[in-house]
Short mmCIF file of C-alpha atoms and ligand atoms in Angstrom, two decimals:
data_model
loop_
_atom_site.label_atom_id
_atom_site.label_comp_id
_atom_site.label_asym_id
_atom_site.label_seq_id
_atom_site.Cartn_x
_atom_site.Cartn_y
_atom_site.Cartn_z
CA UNK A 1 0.00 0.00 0.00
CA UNK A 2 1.33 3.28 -0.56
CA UNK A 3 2.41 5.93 1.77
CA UNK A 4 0.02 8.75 1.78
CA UNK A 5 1.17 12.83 1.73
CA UNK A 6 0.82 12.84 5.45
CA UNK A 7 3.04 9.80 6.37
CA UNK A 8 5.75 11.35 4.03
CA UNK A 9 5.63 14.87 5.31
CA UNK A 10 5.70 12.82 8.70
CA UNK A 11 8.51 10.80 7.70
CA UNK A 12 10.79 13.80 6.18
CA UNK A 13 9.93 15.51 9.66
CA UNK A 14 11.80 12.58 11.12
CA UNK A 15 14.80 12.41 9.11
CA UNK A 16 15.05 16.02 10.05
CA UNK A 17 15.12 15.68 13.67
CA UNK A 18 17.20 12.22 13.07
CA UNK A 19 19.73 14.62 11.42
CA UNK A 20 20.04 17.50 14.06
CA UNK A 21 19.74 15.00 17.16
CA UNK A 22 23.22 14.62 17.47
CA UNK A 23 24.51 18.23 17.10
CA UNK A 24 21.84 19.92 20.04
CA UNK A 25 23.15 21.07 23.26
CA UNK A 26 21.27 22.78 25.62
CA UNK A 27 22.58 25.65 23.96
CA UNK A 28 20.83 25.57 20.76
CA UNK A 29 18.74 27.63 19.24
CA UNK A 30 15.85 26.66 16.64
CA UNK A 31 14.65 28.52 13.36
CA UNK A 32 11.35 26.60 12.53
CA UNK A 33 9.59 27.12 9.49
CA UNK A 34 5.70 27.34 8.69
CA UNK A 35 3.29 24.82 6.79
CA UNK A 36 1.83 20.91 7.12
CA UNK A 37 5.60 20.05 6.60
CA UNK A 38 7.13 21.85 8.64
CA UNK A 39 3.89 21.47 11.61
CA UNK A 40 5.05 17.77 11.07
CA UNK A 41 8.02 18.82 12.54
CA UNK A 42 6.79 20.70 15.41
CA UNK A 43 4.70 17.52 16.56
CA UNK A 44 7.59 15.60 16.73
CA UNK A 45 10.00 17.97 18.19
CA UNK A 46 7.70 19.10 20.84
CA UNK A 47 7.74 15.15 21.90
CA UNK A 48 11.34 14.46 21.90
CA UNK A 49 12.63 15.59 24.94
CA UNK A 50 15.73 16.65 22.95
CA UNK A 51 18.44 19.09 24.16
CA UNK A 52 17.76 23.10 22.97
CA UNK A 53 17.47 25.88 24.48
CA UNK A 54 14.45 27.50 22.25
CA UNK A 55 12.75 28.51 18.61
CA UNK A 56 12.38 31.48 16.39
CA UNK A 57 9.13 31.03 14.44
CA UNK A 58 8.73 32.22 11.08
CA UNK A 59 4.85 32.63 11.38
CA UNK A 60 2.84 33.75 14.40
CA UNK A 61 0.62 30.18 13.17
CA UNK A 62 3.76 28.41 13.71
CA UNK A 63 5.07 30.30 17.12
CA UNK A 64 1.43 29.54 18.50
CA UNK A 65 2.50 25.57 18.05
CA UNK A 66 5.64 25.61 19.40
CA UNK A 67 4.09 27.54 22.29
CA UNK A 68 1.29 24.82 22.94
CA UNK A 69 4.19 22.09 23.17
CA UNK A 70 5.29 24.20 25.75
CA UNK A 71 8.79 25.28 23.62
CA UNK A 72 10.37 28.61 24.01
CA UNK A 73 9.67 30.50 21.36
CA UNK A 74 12.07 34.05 20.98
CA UNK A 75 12.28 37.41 19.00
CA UNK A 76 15.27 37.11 16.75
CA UNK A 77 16.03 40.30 17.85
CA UNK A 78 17.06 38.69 21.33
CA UNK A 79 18.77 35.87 19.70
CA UNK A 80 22.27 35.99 18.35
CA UNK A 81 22.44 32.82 15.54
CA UNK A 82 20.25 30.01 15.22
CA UNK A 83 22.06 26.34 14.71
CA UNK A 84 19.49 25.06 12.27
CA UNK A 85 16.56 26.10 10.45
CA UNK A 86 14.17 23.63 9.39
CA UNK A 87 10.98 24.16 6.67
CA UNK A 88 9.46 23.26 3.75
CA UNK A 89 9.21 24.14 0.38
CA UNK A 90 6.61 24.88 -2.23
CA UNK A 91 9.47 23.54 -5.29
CA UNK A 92 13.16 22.58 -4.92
CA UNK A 93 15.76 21.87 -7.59
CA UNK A 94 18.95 19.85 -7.79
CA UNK A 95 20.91 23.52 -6.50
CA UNK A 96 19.10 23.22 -3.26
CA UNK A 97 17.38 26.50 -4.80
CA UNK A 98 13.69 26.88 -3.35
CA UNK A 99 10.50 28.43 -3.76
CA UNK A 100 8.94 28.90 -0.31
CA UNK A 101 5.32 31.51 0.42
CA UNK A 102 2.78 29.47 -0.53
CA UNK A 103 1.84 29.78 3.01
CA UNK A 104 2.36 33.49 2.74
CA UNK A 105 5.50 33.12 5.56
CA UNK A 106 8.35 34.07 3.04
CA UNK A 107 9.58 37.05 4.14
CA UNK A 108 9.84 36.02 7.66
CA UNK A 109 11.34 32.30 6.23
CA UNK A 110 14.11 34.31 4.71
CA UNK A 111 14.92 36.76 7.60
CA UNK A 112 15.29 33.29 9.77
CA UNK A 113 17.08 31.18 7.12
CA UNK A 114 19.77 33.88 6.57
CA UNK A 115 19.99 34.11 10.47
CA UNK A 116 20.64 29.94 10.47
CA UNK A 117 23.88 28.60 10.40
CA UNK A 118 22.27 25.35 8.58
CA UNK A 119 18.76 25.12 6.37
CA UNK A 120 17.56 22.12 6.40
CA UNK A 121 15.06 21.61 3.80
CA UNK A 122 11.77 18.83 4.06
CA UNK A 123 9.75 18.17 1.52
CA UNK A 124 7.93 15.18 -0.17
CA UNK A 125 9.11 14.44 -3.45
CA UNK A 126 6.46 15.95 -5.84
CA UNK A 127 8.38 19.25 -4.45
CA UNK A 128 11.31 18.14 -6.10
CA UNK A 129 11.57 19.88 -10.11
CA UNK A 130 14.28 20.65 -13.00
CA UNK A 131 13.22 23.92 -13.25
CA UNK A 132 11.29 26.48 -10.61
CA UNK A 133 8.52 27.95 -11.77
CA UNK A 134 5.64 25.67 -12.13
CA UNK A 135 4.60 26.70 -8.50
CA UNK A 136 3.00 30.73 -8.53
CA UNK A 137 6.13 32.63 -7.43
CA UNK A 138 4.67 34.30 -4.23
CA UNK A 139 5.47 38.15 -3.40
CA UNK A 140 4.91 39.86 -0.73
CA UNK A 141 4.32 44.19 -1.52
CA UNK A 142 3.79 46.90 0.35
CA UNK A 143 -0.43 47.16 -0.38
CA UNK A 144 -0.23 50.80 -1.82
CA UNK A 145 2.40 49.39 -4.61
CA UNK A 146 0.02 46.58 -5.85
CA UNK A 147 -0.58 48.13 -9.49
CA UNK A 148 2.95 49.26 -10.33
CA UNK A 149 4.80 45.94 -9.15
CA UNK A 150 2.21 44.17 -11.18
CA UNK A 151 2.93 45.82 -14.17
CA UNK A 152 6.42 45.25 -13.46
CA UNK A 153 6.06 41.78 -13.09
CA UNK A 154 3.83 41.65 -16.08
CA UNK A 155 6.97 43.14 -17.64
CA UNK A 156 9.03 40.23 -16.77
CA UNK A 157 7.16 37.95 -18.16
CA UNK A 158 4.92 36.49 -15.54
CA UNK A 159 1.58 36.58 -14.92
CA UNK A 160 0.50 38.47 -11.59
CA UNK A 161 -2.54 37.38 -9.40
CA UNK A 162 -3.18 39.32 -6.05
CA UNK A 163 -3.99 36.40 -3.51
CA UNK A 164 -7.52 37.15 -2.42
CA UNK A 165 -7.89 37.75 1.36
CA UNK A 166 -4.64 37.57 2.74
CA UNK A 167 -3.09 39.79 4.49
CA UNK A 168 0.66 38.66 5.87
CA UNK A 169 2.25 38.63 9.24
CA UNK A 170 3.29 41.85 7.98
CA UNK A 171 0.28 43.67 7.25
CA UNK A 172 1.34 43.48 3.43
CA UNK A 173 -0.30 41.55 0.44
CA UNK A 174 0.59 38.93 -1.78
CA UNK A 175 1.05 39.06 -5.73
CA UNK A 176 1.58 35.12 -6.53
CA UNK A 177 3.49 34.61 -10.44
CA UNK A 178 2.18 32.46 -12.30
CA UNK A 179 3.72 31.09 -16.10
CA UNK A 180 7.14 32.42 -14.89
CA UNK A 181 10.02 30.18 -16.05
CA UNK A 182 12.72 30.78 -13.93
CA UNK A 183 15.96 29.83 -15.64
CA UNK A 184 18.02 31.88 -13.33
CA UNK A 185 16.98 31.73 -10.30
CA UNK A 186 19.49 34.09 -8.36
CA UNK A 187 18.82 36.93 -10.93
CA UNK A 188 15.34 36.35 -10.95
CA UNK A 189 15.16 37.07 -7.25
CA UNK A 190 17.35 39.74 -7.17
CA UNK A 191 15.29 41.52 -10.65
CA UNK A 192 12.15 41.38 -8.46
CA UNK A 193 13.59 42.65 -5.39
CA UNK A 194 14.33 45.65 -7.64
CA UNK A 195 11.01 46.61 -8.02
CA UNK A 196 9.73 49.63 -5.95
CA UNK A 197 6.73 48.25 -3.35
CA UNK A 198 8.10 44.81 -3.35
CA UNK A 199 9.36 43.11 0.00
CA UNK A 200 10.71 40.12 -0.35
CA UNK A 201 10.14 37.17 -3.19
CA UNK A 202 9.41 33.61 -2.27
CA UNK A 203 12.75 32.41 -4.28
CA UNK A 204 15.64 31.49 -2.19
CA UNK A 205 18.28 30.71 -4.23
CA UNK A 206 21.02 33.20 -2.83
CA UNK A 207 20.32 31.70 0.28
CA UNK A 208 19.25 27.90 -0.55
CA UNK A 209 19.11 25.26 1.40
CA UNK A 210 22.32 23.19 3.08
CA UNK A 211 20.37 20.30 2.58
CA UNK A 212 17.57 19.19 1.44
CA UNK A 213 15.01 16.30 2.60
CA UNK A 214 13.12 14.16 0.06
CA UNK A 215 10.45 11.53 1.34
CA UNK A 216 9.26 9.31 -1.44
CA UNK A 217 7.52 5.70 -1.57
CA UNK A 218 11.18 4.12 -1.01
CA UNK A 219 12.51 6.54 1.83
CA UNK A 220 14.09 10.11 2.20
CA UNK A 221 16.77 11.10 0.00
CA UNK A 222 19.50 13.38 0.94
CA UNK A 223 20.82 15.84 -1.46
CA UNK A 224 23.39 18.61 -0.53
CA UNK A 225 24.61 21.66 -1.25
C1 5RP B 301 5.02 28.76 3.80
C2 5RP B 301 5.99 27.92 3.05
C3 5RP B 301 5.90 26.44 3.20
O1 5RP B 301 7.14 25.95 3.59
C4 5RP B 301 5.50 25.86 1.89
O2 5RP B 301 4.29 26.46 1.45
C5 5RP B 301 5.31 24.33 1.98
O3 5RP B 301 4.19 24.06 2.78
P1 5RP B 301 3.70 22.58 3.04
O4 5RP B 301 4.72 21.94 3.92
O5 5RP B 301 2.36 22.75 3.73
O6 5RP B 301 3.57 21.89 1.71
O7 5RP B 301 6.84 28.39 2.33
O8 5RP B 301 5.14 30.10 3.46
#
């Protein structure tokens, strides 16, 4: 019988916390990411009764979780690295380049990953492509910019949909991209960062991940950076 999409986010959230087991002290500090991946995560974290000393959440959903397991949960601002980060991903490719948002958490998931020492990526494998793209690129904009950073993006070549009633951690909206193939995934995320009104884009590919999780029918794959 075959594994369904909850047993392999499940089992990816294992081979996660089989991974960083051995490195915690009671020392360590925690980026955790948001989504069902990385909630996965959470529930099994929460239960371990491993060494660390706390979390920084990348989404007041995900903070609220860590919080009911009774786990620490800090402003980065207080904190001064974090040992690993661990999250999902919307796509990944064979770089270890991601795109992350669909969950609107991006900007917040990059502020934490570039504050980790070590990403750790989970995903099941239908996250896994050649080419990024296929997923809506999400992009988070100040709201009063909406019209000219989708006719920028227009520009580029994409095709810009506002997501329809929501409204970020950051009190700022999100334009997802659809049609956009993204052969260059570092300049594409440094183009759109260009544009006036927009805050952060849901490709991290100047910051990637160290390594990346896979859960399939067979087991989780490793691939790193
Ligand atoms: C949230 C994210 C998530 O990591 C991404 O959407 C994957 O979510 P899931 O684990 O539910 O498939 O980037 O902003």
């Amino acid at each position: 019988m075959s594994k369904t999409q909850d047993e392999l986010k499940r089992e990816v959230a294992q081979a996660a916390l089989d991974f960083i087991a051995p490195h915690l002290t009671p020392a360590s500090m925690l980026g955790i990411g948001t989504g069902s991946t990385a909630n996965e995560f959470i529930n099994l974290l929460g239960t371990s009764g491993l060494p660390f000393s706390g979390t920084v959440a990348s989404s007041e959903a995900s903070a609220q979780r860590l919080r009911d397991f009774g786990i620490p949960v800090l402003d980065l601002s207080l904190v001064n690295s974090l040992q690993f980060y661990i999250d999902g991903a919307d796509e990944a490719n064979g770089a270890l380049e991601l795109i992350k948002g669909g969950g609107a958490a991006l900007t917040r998931e990059k502020i934490v990953a570039a504050a980790s020492e070590f990403f750790v990526c989970i995903a099941d494998e239908s996250k896994e492509v050649a080419t990024l793209g296929k997923f809506p690129l999400p992009v988070e904009v100040i709201p009063m910019a909406e019209n000219i950073v989708v006719s920028a993006l227009r520009a580029m070549g994409g095709r810009p949909e506002v997501r329809e009633g929501v409204i970020t951690d950051n009190r700022n909206i999100i334009i997802d991209v659809y049609d956009f193939m993204i052969d260059d995934p570092k300049a594409t995320e440094t183009a759109i960062n260009q544009i006036t009104g927009v805050v952060c884009n849901g490709l991290f590919a100047h910051r990637g991940a160290d390594l990346l999780l896979l859960s399939g029918q067979t087991g989780v794959r490793s691939l790193k950076a």
